XYZ file of C-alpha atoms in Angstrom:
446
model
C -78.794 13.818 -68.276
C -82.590 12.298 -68.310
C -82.939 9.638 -65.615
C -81.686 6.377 -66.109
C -83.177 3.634 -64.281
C -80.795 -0.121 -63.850
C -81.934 -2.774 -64.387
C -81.258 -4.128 -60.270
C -83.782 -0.956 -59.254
C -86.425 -2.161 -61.339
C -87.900 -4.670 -58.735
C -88.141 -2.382 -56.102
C -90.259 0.286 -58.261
C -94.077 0.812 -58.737
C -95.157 -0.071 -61.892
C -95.699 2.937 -64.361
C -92.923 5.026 -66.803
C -89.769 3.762 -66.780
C -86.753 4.655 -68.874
C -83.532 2.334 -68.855
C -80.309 1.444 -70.886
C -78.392 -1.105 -72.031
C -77.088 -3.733 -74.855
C -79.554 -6.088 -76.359
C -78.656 -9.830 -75.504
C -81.415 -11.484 -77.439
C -84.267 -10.942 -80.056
C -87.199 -13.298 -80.099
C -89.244 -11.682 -83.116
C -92.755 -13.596 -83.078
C -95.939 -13.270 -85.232
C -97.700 -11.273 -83.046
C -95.151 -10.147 -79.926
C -91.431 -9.331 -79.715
C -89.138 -9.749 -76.503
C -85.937 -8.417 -76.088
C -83.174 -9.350 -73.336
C -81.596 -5.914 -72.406
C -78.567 -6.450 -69.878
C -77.063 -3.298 -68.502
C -74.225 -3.460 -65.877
C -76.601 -4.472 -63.237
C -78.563 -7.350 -65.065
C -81.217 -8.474 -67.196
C -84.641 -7.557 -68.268
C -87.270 -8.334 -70.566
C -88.794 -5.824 -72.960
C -92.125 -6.802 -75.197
C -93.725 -4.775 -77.866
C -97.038 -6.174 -79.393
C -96.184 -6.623 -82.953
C -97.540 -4.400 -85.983
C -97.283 -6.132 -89.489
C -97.946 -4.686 -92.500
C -101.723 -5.738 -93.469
C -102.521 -8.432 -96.187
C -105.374 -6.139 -97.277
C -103.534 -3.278 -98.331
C -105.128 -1.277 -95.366
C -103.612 1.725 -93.326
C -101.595 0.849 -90.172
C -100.080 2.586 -87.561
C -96.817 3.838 -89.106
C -95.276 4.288 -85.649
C -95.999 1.143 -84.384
C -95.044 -0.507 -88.133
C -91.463 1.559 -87.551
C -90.709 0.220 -83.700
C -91.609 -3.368 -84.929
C -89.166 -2.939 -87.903
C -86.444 -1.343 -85.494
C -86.770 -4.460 -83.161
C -86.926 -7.278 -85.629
C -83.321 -5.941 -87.355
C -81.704 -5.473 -83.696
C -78.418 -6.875 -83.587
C -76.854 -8.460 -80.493
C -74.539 -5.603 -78.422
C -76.739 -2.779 -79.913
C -76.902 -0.558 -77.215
C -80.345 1.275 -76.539
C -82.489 3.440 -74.402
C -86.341 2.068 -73.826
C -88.942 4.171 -72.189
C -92.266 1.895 -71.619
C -94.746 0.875 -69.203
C -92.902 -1.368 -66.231
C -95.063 -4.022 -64.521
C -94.695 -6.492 -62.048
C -95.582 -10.675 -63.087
C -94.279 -12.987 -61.363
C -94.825 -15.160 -64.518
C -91.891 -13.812 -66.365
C -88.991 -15.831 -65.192
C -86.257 -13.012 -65.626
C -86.515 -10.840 -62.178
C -90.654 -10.900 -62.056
C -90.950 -7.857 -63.975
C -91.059 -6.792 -67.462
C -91.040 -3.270 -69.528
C -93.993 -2.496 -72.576
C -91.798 -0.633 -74.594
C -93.208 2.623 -75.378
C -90.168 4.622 -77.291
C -86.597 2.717 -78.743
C -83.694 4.758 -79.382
C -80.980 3.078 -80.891
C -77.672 4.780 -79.308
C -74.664 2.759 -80.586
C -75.777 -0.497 -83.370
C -73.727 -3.148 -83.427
C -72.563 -5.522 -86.664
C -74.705 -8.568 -86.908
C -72.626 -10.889 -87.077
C -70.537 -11.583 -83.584
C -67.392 -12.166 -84.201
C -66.832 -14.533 -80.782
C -69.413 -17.266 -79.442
C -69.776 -18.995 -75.974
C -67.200 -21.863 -77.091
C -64.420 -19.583 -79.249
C -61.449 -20.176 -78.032
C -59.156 -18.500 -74.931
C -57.608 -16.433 -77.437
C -59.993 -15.221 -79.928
C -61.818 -14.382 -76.503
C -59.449 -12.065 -75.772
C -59.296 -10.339 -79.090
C -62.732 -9.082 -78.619
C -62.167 -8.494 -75.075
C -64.862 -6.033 -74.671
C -67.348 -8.248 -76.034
C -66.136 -11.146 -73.816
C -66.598 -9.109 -71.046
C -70.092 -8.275 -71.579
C -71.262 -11.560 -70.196
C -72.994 -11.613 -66.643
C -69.939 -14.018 -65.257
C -67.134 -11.807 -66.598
C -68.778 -8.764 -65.169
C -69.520 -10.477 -61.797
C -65.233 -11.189 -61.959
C -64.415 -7.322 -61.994
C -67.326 -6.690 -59.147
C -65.571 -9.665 -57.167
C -62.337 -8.065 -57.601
C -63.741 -4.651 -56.541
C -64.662 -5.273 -53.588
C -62.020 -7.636 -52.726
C -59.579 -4.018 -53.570
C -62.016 -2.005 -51.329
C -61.906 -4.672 -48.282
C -58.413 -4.721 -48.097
C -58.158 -0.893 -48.776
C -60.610 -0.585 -45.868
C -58.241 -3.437 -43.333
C -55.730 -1.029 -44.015
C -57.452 2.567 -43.775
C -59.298 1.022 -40.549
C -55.560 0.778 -39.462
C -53.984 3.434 -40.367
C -51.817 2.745 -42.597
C -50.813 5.247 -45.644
C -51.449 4.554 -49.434
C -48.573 5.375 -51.496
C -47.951 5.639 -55.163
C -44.550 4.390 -56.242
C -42.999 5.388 -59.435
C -43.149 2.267 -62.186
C -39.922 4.411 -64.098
C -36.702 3.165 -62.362
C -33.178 4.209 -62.869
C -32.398 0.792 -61.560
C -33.562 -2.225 -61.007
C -35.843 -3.278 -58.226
C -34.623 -6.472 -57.512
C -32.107 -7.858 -60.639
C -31.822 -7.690 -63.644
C -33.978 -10.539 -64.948
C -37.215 -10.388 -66.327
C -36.476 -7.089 -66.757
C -38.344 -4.499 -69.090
C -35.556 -1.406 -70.297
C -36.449 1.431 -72.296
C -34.767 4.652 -73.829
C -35.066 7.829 -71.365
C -34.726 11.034 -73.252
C -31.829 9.762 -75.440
C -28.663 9.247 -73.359
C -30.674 7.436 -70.231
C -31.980 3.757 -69.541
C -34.868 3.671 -67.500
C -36.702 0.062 -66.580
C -39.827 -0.763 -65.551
C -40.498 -1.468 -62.001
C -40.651 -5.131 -61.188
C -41.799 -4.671 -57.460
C -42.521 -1.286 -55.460
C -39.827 -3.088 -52.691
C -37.658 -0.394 -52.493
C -40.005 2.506 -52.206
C -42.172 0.886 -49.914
C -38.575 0.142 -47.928
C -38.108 3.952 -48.625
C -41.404 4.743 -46.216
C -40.000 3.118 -43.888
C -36.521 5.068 -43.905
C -39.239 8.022 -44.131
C -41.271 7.247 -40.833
C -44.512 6.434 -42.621
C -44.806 3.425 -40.096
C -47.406 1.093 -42.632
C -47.833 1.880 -45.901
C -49.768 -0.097 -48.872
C -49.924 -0.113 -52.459
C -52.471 -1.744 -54.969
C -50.656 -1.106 -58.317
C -49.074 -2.478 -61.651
C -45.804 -4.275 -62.104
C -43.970 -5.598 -65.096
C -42.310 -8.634 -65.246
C -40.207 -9.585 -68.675
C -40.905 -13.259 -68.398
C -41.397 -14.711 -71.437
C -43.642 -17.737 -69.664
C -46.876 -19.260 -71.102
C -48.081 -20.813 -67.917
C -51.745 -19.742 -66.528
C -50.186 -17.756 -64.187
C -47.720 -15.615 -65.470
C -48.195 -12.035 -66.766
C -45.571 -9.515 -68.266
C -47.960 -6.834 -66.380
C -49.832 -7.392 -63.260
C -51.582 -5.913 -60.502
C -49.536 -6.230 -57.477
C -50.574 -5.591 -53.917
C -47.841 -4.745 -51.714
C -47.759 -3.670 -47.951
C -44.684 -3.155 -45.667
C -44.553 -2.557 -41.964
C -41.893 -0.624 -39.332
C -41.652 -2.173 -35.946
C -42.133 -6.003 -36.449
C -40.015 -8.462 -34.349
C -40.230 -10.811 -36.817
C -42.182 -12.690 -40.341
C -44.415 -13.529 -38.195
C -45.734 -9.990 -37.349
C -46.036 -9.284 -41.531
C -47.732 -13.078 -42.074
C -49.995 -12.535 -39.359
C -51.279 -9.078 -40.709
C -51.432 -10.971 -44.288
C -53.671 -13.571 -42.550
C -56.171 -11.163 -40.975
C -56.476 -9.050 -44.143
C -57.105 -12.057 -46.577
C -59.756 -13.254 -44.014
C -61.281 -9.578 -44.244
C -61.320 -9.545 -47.566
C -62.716 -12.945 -48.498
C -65.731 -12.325 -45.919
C -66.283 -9.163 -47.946
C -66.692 -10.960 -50.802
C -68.842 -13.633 -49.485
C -71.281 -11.139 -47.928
C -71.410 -9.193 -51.136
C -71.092 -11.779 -53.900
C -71.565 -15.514 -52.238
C -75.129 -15.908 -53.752
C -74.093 -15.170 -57.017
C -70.444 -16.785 -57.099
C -72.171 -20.257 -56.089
C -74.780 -19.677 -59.018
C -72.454 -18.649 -61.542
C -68.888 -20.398 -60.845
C -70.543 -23.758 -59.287
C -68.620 -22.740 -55.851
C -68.710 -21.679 -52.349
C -66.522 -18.482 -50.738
C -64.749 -20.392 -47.792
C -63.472 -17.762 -45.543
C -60.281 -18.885 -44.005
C -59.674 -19.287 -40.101
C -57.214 -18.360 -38.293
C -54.346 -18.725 -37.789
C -52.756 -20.015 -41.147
C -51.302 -23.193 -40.957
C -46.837 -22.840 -41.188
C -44.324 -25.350 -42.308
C -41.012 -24.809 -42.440
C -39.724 -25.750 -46.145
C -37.424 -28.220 -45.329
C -40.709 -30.355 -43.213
C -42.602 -29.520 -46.862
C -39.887 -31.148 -48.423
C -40.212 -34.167 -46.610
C -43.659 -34.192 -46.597
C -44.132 -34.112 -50.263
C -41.395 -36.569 -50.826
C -43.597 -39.340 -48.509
C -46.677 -38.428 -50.795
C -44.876 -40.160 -53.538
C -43.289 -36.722 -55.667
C -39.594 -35.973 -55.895
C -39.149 -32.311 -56.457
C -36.816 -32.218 -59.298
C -35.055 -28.433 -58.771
C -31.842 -28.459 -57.297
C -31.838 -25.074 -55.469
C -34.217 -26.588 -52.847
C -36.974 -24.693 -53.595
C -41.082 -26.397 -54.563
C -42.234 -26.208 -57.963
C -45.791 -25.805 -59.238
C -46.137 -30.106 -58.268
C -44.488 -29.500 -54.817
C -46.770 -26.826 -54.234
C -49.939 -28.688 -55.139
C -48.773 -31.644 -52.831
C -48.172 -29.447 -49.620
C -51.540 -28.092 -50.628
C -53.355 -30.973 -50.559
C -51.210 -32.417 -47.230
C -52.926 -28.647 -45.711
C -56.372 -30.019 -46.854
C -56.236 -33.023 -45.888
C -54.617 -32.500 -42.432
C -55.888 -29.127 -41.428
C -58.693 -28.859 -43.916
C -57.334 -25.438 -45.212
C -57.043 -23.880 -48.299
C -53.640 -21.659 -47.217
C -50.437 -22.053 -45.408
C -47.157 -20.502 -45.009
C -43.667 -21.945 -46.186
C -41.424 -20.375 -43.844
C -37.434 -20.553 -43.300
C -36.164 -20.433 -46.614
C -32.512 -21.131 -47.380
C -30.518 -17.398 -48.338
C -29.331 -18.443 -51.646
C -33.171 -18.917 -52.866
C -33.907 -15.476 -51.798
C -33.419 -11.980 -52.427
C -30.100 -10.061 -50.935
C -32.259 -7.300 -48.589
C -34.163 -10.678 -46.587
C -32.844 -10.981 -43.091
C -31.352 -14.271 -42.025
C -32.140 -15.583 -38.523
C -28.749 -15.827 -36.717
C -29.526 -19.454 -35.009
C -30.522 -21.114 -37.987
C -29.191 -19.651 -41.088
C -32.324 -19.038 -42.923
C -34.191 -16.125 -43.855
C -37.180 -14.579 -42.100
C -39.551 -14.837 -45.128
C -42.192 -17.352 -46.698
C -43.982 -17.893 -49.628
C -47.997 -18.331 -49.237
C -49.589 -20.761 -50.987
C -53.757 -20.401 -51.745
C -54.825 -24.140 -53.050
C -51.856 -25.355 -54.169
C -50.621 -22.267 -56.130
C -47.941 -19.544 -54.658
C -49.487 -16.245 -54.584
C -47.037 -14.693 -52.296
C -43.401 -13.911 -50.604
C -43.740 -12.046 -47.606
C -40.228 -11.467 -45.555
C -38.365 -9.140 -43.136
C -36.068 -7.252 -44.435
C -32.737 -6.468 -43.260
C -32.311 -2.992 -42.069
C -28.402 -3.001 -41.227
C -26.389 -1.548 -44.000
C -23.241 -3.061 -43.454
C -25.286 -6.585 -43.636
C -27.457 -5.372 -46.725
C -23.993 -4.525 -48.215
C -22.288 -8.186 -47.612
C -25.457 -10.104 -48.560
C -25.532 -8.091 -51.631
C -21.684 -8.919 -52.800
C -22.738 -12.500 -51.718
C -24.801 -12.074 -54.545
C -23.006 -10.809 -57.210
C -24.260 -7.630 -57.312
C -22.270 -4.660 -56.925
C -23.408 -2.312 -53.836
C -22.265 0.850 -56.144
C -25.460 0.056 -58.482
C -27.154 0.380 -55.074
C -25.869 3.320 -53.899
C -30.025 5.017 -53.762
C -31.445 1.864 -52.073
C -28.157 1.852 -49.590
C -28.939 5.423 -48.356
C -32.305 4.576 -47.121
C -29.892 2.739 -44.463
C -27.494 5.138 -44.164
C -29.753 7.560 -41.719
C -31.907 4.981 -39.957
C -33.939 2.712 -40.821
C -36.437 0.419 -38.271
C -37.129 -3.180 -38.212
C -39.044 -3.777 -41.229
C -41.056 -6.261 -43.681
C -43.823 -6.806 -46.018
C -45.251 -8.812 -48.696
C -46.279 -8.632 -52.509
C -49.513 -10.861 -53.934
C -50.681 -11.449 -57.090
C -54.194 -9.936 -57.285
C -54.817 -11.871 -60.363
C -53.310 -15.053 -59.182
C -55.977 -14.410 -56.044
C -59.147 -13.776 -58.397
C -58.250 -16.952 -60.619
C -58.124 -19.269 -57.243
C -60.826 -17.959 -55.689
C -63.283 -18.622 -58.373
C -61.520 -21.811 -59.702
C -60.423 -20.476 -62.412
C -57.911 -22.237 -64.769
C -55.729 -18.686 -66.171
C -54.871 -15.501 -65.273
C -56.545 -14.365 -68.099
C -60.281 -15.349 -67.724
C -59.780 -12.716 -64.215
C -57.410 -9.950 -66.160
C -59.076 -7.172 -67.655
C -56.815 -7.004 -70.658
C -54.030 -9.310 -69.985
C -50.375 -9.143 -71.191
C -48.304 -11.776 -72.036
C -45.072 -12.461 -74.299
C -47.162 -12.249 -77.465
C -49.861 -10.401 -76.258
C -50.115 -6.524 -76.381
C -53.133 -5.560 -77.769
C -55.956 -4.953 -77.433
């Protein structure tokens, strides 16, 4: 492989040969010079060739030089090329001070000339031509965002030693119930599903001594919602705990990693998020505010907004209200619903003896939920009651059950959205715009 040069090293070099790579962004094809935009993964630079024209006269020209102006004048935009020239510094040129004199073009993969998306097609037709959608310098600043936002809270964790697992995504049951729930065909006379959480593996470390464990992995969801935050497939980042007295233990780890993480980002990215998204990384304090459900209830009721549901729990509105209480009280962009009733949560959540609620909460990030964190019950006899409580038979169990069966700690953990994080981070309005290729209800390709 010959030595390819990106476009961010370019500054830092002497001027002389250079040879780089790319996709051409723009052609301006003068009378006498031609620039070209050439954007590789990194960013932008400009390339200029003096122009050759054929001569009125009928006289001899360089055929070379005739060829490489022909080449440039019929590049398309996305061609992607390799350009050995002459690099030089001038802090006249506007894009990055410096500029290439192309010397040699070889054209590597041509593109159509007509682009079949533009700057204002719509969310959809975006994501039809993904790829080409994400060839802009905002979409590829998203997935660089989103990488080191992964590698941060890999790092919390590593720092910490906790252990990465990899749970299966083929279930023999399901995870949690069976809504939303994706089943297939196993090798003929079997039903497999889709996993709709890692909870019971992760629970599974915890039977296994593994002490803190982690996960950054997919999910599937069979929800057939359209909202800008809903996915039929979605990274989920889980992490589940032995030893913890309490919710508190899990939501104060949470805490301390999203702080982590969002410095990360703001050290990394912060210059570019502000000049790209119009926004500036706030990284939270802490602690996290907390309010217990029933206080958010009353709190969003004397802003004005009745929650319609009737199981007691906040919708998308009620959520948005508490949010902007938070903001305006505590001028934060997070908090904590805590002590939620038992019949709004899942079966394996503990339930605090004194006040008949569970030890979990749901985290809300400016005014959308992006997480339920919870301690789980680790007494079989209890899992078993709390599961006929809930309709579900304990015999369907039986391979989450045994975990209990041989010891089991005091537990908990959480599961996040890494989407739903991404989209309210940088203030965007879907899941999609932060997605690589999302999936929805009618939405499986590309």
């Amino acid at each position: 492989m010959s030595e390819r040069v990106l476009v961010s090293q370019l500054k830092a070099r002497e001027d002389g040969p250079v040879s780089v790579s790319g996709w051409v962004e723009t052609v301006r094809d003068q009378k006498k010079v031609q620039f070209v935009i050439l954007r590789d993964e990194t960013g932008a630079v400009q390339l200029v060739n003096p122009a050759t024209r054929p001569a009125e006269d009928g006289s001899e020209q360089d055929a070379a030089a005739l060829a490489l102006t022909d080449v440039i004048s019929n590049l398309a935009h996305g061609t992607f090329l390799t350009v050995t020239g002459a690099l030089k510094h001038d802090e006249r040129v506007k894009l990055g001070g410096v500029e290439i004199k192309i010397g040699d073009l070889q054209v590597a993969g041509a593109s159509l000339p007509e682009t079949p998306i533009a700057a204002d097609s719509s969310m959809d037709k975006r994501m039809d031509w993904r790829f080409i959608d994400l060839r802009t310098r905002r979409n590829n600043l998203i997935f660089r965002i989103q990488t080191t936002l992964e590698h941060a809270m890999r790092t919390y964790w590593i720092d910490r030693d906790y252990i990465e697992i990899h749970t299966p995504k083929l279930m023999s049951s399901p995870s949690e119930s069976r809504a939303e729930l994706f089943q297939l065909e196993y090798f003929g006379d079997q039903t497999a599903y889709l996993a709709q959480s890692p909870q019971h593996f992760k629970q599974m470390a915890q039977a296994a001594g593994f002490g803190k464990v982690f996960e950054i992995a997919d999910a599937f969801r069979a929800d057939p919602s359209f909202t800008s935050r809903h996915a039929t497939e979605f990274t989920s980042i889980d992490a589940e705990i032995s030893w913890i007295d309490s919710h508190e233990d899990v939501a104060t780890m949470q805490e301390e990693l999203l702080q982590a993480a969002f410095q990360a980002v703001k050290d990394k990215h912060g210059d570019e998020i502000e000049e790209l998204f119009g926004l500036e990384v706030t990284v939270p304090t802490l602690p996290f505010p907390r309010i217990p459900l029933a206080e958010a209830h009353r709190i969003v009721e004397a802003r004005g907004y009745q929650i319609p549901r009737t199981d007691g729990d906040l919708d998308p509105e009620g959520e948005r209200q508490i949010a902007a209480h938070v903001k305006e009280t505590y001028d934060h962009d997070f908090v904590f619903v805590t002590d939620y009733h038992p019949e709004i949560r899942p079966f394996y959540h503990m339930r605090n003896p004194e006040t008949g609620m569970t030890n979990s909460y749901d985290l809300i990030y400016r005014g959308t939920e992006i997480t339920t964190g919870a301690q789980r019950e680790h007494r079989v006899e209890v899992l078993e009651e709390q599961a006929v409580e809930k309709g579900l038979d304990p015999a369907g169990l039986e391979h989450y059950l045994d975990f209990f069966r041989y010891g089991v700690p005091p537990h908990g953990g959480f599961g996040m959205g890494l989407a739903r994080l991404l989209m309210l981070l940088l203030g965007e309005s879907s899941i999609r715009e932060v997605t690589y290729l999302f999936r929805g209800p009618t939405r499986l390709a590309p």
